[in-house]
Short mmCIF file of N, CA and C in Angstrom, two decimals:
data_model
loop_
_atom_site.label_atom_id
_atom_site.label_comp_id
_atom_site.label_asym_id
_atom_site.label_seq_id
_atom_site.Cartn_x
_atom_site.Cartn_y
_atom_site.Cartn_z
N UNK M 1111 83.81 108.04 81.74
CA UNK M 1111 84.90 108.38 80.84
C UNK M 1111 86.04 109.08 81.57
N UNK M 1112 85.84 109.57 82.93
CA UNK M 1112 86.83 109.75 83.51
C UNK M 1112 88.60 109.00 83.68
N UNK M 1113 88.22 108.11 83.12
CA UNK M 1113 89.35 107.19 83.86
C UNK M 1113 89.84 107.02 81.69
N UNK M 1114 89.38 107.63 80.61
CA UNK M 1114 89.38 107.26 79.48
C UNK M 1114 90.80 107.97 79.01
N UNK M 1115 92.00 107.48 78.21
CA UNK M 1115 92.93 108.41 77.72
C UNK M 1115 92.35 109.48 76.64
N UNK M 1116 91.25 109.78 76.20
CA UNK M 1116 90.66 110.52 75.35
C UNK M 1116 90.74 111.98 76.43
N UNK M 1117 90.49 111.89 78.06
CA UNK M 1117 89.90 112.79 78.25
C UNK M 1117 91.32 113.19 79.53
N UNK M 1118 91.99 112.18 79.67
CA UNK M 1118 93.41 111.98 80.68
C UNK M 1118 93.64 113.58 80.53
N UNK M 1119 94.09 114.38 79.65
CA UNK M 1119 94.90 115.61 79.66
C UNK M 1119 94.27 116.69 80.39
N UNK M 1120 92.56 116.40 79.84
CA UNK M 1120 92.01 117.64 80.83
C UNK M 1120 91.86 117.32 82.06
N UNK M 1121 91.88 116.23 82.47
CA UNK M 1121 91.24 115.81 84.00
C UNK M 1121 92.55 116.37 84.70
N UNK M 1122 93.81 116.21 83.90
CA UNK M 1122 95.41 116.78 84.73
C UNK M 1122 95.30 118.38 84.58
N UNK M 1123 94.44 119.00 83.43
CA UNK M 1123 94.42 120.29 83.51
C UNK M 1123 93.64 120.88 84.42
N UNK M 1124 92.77 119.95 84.52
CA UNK M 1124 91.50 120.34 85.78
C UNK M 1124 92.07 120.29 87.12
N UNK M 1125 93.03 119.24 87.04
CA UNK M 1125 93.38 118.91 88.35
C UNK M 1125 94.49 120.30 89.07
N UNK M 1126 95.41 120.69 87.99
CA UNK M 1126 96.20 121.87 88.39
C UNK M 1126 95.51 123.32 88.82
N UNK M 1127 93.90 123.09 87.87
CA UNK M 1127 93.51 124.63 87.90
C UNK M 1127 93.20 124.50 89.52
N UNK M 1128 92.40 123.40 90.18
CA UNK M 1128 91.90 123.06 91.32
C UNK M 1128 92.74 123.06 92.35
N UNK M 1129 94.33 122.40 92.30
CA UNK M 1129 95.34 122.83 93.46
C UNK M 1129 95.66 124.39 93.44
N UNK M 1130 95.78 125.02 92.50
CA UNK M 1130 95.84 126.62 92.68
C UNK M 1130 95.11 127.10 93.39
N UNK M 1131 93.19 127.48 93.18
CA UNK M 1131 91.93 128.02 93.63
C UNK M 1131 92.17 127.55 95.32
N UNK M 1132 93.09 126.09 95.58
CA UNK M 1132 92.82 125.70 96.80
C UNK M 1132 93.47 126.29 97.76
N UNK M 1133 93.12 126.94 99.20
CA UNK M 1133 94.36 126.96 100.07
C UNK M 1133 95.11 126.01 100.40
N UNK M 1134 95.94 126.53 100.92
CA UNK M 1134 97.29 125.63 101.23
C UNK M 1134 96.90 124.43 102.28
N UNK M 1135 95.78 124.87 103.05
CA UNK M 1135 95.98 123.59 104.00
C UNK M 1135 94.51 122.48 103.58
N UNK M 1136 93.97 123.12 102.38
CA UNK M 1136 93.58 122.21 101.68
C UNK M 1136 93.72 121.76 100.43
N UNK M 1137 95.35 121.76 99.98
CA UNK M 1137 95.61 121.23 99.31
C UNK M 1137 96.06 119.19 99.52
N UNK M 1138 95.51 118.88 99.97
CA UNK M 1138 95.44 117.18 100.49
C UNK M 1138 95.70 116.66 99.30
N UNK M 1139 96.19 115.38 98.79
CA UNK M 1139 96.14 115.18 97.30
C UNK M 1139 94.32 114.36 97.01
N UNK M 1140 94.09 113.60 98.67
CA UNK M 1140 92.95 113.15 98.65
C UNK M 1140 91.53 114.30 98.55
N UNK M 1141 92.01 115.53 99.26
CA UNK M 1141 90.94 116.19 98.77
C UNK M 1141 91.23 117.20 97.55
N UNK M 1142 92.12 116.92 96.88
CA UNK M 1142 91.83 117.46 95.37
C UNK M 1142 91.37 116.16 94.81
N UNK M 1143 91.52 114.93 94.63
CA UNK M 1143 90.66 114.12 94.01
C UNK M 1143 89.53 114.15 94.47
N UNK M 1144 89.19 114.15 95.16
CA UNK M 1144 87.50 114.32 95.45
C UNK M 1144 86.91 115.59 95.05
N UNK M 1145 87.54 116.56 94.79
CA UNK M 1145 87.11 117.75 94.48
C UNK M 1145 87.10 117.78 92.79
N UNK M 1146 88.10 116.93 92.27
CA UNK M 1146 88.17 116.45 90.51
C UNK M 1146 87.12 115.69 90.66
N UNK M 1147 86.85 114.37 91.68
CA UNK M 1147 85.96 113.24 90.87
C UNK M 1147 84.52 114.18 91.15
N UNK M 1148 83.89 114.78 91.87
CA UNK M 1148 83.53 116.17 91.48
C UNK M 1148 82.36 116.62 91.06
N UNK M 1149 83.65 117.77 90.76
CA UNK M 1149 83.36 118.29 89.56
C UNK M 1149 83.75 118.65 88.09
N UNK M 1150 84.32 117.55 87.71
CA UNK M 1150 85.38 117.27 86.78
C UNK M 1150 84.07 117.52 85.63
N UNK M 1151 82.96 116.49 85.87
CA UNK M 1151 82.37 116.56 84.20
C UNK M 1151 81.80 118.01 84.28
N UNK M 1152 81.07 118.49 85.33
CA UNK M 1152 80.58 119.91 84.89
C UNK M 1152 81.44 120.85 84.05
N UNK M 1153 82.66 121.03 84.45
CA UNK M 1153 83.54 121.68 83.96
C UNK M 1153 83.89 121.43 82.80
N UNK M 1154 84.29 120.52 82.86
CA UNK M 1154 84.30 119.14 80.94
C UNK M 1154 83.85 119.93 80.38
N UNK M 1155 82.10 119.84 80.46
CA UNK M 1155 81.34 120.61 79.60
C UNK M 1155 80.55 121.78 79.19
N UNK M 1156 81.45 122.29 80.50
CA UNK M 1156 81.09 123.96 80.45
C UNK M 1156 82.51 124.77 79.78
N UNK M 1157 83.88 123.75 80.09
CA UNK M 1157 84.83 124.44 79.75
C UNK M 1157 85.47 124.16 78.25
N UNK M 1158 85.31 122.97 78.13
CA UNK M 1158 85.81 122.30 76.59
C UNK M 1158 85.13 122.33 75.46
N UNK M 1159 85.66 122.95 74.33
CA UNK M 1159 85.12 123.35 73.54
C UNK M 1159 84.39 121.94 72.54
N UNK M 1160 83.28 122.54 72.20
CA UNK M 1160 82.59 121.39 71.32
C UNK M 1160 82.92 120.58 70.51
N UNK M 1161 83.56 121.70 69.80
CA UNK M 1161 84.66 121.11 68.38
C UNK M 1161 85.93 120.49 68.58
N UNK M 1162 86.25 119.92 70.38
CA UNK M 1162 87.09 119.32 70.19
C UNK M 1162 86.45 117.82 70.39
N UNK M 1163 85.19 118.09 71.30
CA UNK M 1163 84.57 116.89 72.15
C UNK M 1163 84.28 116.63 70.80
N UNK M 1164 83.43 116.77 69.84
CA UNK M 1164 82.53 116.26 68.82
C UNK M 1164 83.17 114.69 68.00
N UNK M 1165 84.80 115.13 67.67
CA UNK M 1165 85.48 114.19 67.29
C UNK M 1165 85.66 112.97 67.63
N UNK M 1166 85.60 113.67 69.02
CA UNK M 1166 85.60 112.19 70.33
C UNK M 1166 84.43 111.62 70.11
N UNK M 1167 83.04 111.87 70.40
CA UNK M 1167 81.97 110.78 70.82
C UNK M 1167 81.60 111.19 69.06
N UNK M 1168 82.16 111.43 68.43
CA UNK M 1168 81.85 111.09 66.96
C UNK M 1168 82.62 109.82 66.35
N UNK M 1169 83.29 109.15 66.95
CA UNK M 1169 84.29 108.27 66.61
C UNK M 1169 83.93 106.80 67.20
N UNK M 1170 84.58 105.59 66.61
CA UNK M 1170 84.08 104.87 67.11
C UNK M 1170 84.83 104.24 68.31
N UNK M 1171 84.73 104.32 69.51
CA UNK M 1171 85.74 104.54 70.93
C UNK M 1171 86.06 102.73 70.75
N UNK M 1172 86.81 102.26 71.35
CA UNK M 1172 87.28 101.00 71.25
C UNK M 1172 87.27 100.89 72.43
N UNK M 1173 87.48 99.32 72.56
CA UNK M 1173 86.88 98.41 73.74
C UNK M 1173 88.12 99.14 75.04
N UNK M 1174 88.69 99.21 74.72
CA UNK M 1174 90.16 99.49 75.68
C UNK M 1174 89.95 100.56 76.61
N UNK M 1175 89.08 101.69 75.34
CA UNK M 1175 88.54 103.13 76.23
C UNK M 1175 88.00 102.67 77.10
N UNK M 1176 87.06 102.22 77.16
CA UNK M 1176 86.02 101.78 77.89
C UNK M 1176 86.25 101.16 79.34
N UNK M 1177 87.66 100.21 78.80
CA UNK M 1177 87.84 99.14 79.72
C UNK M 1177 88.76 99.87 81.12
N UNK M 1178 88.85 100.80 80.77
CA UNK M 1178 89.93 101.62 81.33
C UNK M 1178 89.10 102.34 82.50
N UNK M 1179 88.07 102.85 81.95
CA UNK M 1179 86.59 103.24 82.74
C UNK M 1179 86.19 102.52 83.41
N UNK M 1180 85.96 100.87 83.28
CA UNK M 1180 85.11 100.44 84.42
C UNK M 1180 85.84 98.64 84.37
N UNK M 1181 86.86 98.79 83.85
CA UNK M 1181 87.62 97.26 83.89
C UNK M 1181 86.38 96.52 84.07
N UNK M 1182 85.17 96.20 82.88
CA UNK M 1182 84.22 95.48 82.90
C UNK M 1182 84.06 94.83 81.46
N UNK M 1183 84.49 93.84 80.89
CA UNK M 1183 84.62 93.32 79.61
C UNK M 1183 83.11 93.39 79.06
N UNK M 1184 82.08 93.24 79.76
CA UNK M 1184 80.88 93.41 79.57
C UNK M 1184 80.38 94.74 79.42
N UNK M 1185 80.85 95.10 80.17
CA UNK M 1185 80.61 96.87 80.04
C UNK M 1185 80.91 97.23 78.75
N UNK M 1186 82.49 97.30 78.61
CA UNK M 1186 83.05 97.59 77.72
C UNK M 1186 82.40 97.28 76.51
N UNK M 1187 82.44 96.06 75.93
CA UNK M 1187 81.50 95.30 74.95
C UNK M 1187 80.29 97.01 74.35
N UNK M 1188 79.21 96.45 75.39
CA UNK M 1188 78.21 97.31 75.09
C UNK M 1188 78.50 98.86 74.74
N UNK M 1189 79.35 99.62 75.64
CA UNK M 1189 79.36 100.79 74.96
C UNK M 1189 80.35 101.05 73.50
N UNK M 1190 80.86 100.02 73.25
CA UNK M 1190 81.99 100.10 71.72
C UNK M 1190 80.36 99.58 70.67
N UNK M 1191 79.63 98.85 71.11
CA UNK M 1191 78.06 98.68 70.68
C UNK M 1191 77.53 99.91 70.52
N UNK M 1192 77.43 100.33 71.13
CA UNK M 1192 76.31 101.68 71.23
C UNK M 1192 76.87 103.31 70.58
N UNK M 1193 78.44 103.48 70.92
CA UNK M 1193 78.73 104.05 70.34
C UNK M 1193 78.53 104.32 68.50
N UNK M 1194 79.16 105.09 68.38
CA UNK M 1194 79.45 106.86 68.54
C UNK M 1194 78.26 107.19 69.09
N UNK M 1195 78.46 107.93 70.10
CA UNK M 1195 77.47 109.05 70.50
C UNK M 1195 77.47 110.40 70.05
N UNK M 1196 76.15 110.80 70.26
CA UNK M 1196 75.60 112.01 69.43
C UNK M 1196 76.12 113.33 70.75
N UNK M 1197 76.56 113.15 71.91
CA UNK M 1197 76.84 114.26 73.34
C UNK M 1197 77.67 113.12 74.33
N UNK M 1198 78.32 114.04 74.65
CA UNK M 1198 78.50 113.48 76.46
C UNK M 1198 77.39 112.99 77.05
N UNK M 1199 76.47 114.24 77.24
CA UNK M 1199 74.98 113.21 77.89
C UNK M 1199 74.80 112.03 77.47
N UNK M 1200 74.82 112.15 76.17
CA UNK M 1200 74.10 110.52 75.80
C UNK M 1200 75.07 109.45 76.23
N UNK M 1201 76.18 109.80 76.47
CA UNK M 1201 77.27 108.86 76.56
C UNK M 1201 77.26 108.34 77.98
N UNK M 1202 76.89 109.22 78.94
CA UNK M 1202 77.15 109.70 80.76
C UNK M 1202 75.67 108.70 80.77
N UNK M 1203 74.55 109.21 79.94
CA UNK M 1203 73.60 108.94 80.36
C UNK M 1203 73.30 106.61 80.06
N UNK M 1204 73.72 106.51 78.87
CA UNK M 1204 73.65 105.30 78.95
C UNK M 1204 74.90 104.78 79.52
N UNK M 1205 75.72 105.22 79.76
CA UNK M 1205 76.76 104.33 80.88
C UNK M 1205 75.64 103.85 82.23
N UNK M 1206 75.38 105.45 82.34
CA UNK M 1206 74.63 105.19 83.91
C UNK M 1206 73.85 104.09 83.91
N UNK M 1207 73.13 103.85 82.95
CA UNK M 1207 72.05 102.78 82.66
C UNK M 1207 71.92 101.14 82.74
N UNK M 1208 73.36 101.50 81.96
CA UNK M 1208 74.46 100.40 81.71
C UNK M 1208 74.86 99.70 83.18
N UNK M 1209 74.98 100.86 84.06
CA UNK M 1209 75.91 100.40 85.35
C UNK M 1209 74.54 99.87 85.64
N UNK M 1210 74.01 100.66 86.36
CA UNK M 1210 72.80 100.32 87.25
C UNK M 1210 71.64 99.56 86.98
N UNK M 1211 71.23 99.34 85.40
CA UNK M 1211 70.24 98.59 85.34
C UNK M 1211 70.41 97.86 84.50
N UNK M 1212 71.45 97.09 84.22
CA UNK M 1212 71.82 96.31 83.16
C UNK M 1212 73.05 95.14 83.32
N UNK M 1213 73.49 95.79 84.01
CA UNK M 1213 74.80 95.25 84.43
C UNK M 1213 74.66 94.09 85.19
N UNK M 1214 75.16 93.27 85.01
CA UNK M 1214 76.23 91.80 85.83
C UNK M 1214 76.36 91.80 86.84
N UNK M 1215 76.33 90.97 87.64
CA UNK M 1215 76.70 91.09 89.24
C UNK M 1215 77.73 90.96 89.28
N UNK M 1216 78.67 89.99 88.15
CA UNK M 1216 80.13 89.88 88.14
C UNK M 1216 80.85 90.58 87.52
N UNK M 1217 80.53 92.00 86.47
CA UNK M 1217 80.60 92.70 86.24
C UNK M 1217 81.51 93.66 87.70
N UNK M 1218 80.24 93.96 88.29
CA UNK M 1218 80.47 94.69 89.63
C UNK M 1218 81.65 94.23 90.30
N UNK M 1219 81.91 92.70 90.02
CA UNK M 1219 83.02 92.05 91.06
C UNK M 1219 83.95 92.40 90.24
N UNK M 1220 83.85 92.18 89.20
CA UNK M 1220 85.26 92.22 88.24
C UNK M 1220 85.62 93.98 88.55
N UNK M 1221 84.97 94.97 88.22
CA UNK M 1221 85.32 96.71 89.05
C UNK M 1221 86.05 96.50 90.29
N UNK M 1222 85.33 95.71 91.15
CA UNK M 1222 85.96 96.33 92.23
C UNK M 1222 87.08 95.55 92.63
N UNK M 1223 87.63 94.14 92.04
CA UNK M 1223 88.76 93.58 92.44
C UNK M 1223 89.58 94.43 91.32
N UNK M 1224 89.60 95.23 90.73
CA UNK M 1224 90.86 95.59 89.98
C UNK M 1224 91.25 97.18 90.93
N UNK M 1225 90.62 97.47 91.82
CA UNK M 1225 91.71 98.38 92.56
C UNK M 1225 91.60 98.14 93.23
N UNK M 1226 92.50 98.89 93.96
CA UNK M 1226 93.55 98.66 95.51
C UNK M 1226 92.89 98.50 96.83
N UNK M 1227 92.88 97.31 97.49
CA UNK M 1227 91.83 97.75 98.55
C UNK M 1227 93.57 97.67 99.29
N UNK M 1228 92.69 98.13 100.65
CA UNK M 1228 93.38 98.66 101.66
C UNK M 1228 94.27 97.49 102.42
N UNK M 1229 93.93 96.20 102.28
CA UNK M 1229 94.96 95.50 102.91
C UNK M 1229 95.89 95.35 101.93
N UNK M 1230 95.86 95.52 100.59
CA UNK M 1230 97.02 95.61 99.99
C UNK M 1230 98.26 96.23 100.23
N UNK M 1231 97.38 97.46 100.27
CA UNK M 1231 98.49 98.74 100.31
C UNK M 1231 99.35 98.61 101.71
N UNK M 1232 98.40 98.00 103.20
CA UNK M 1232 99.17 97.90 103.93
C UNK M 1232 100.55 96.84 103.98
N UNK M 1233 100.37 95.87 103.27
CA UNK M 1233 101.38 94.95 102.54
C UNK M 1233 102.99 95.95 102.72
N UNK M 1234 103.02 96.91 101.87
CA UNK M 1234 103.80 97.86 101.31
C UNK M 1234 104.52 99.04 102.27
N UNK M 1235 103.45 98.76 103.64
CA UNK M 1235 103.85 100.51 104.41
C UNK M 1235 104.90 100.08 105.34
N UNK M 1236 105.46 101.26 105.89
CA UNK M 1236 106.32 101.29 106.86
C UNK M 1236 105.45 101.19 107.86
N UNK M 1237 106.29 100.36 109.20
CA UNK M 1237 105.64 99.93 110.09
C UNK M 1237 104.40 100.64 110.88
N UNK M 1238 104.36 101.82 111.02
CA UNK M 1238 103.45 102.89 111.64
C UNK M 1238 102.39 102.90 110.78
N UNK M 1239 102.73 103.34 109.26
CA UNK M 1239 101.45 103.49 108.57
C UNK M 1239 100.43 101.93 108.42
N UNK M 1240 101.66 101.07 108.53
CA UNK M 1240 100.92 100.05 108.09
C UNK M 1240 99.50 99.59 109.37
N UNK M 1241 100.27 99.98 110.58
CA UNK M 1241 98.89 99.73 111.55
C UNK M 1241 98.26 100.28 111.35
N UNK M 1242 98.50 102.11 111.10
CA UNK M 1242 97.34 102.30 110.92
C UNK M 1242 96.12 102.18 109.78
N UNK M 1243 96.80 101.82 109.08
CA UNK M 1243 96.20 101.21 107.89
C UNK M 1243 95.21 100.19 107.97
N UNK M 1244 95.62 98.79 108.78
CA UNK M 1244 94.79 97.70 108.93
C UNK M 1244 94.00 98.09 110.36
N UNK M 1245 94.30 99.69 111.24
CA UNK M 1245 93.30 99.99 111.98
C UNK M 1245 92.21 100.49 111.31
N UNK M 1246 92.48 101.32 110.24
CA UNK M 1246 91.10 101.92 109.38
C UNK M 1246 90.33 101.60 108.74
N UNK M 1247 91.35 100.25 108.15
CA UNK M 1247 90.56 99.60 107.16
C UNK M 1247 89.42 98.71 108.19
N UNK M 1248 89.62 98.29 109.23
CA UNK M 1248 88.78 97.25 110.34
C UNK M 1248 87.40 98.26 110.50
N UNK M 1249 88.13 99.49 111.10
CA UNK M 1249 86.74 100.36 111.32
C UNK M 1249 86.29 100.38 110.34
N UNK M 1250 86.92 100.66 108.94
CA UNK M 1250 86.21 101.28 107.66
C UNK M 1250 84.92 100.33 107.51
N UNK M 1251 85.33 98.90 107.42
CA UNK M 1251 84.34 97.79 107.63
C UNK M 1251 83.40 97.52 108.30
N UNK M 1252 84.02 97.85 109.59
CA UNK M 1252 82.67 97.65 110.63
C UNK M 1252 81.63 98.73 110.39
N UNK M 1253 81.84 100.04 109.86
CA UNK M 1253 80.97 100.86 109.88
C UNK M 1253 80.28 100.83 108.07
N UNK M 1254 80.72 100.84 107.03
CA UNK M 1254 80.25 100.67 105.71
C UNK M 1254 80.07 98.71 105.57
N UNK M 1255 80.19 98.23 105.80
CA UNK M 1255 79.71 96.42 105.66
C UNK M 1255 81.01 95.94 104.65
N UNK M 1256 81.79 96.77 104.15
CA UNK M 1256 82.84 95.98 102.86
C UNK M 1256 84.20 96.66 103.37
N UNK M 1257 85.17 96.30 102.54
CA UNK M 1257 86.33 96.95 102.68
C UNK M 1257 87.18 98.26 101.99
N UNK M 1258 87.70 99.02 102.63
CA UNK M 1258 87.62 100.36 101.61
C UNK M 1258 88.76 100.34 100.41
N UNK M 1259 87.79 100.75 98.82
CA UNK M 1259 88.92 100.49 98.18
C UNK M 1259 88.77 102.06 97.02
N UNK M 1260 90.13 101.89 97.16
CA UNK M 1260 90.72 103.21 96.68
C UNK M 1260 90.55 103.25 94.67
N UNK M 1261 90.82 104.78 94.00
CA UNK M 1261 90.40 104.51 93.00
C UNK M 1261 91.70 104.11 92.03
N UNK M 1262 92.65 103.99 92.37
CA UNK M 1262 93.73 104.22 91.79
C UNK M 1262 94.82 103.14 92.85
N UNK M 1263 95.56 102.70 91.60
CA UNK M 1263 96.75 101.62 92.44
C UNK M 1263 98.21 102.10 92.31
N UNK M 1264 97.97 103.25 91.75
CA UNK M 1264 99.15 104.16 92.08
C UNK M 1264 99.79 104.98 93.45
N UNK M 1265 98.53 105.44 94.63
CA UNK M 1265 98.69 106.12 95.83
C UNK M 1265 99.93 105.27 96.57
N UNK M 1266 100.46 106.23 97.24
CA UNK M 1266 101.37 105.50 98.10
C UNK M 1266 100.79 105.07 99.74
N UNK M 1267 101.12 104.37 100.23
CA UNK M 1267 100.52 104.04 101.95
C UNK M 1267 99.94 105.00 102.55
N UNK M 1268 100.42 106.31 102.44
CA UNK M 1268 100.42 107.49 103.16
C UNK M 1268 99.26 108.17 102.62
N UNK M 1269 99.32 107.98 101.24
CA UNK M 1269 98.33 109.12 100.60
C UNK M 1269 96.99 108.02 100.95
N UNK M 1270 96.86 106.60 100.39
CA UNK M 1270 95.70 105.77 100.92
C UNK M 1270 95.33 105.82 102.69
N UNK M 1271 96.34 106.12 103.70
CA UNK M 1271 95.52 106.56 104.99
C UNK M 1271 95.10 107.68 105.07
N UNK M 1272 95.76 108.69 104.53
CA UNK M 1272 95.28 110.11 104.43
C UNK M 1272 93.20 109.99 103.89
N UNK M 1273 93.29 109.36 103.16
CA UNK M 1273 91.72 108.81 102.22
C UNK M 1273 91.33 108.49 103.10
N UNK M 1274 91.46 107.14 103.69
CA UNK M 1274 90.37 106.56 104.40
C UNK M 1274 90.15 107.26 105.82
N UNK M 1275 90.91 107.98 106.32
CA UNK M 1275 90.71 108.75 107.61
C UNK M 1275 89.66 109.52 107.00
N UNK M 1276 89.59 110.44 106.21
CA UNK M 1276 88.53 111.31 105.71
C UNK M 1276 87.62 110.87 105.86
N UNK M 1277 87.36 109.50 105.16
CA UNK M 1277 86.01 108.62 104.87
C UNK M 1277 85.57 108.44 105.92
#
């Protein structure tokens, strides 16, 4: 549900409280997303009050929520099925289920061609970033077996090498 507009406002509220707490020379934009993708739900549900969540997984979420989460029409399908949920857990917990033991193999393909892999983005860069771009992405491959792809098709060249150097 991370990626859901139900929950968009806190993940940006989470995200500001997290560049503050950070020092300055780790404020990276790549390592505040990794520090949101996280610990974003702990906080969710240690920090957000019940009575606002309740409405949410009390409702019946539509295919779109969903699709937004895991761009999986199949996916999607099933949890607008299964919904309303009674918690987050139950919700976190049969996604997980959903992903891993239930799920499509084309499912999986359909996720991962809808973001950005890395020869895209080099498409787009200025000449410097762009080598190094299709240099990282080569290693990224030779060492993980696939190609590295980012979570979001919004990053600019710079912020996607900044990522994969980390990785």
């Amino acid at each position: 549900m991370v990626n859901s507009p139900t929950v968009e406002k806190f993940i940006d509220d989470f995200r500001a409280i997290t560049k503050r707490q950070l020092r300055s020379r780790t404020r990276s934009q790549s390592h505040i997303d990794s520090v949101v993708h996280r610990e974003f739900p702990e906080w969710f549900k240690r920090e957000v009050n019940p009575i606002m969540i309740n409405p949410v997984l009390d409702a019946k979420l539509e295919e779109r929520d969903f699709f937004l989460c895991g761009t999986s029409i199949w996916f999607s399908k099933a949890m607008v099925q299964a919904s309303p949920f009674s918690s987050l857990e139950q919700a976190t917990s049969f996604a997980r289920d959903l992903w891993f033991n239930k799920l499509l193999i084309q499912s999986w393909l359909n996720v991962f061609s809808a973001h950005l892999h890395i020869d895209q983005a080099a498409k787009f860069a200025p000449g410097p970033i762009m080598l190094e771009l299709e240099q990282f992405g080569r290693k990224y491959c030779r060492k993980f077996g696939f190609v590295f792809i980012t979570s979001t098709d919004k990053k600019l060249p710079h912020q996607i090498l900044e990522e994969v150097k980390v990785r």
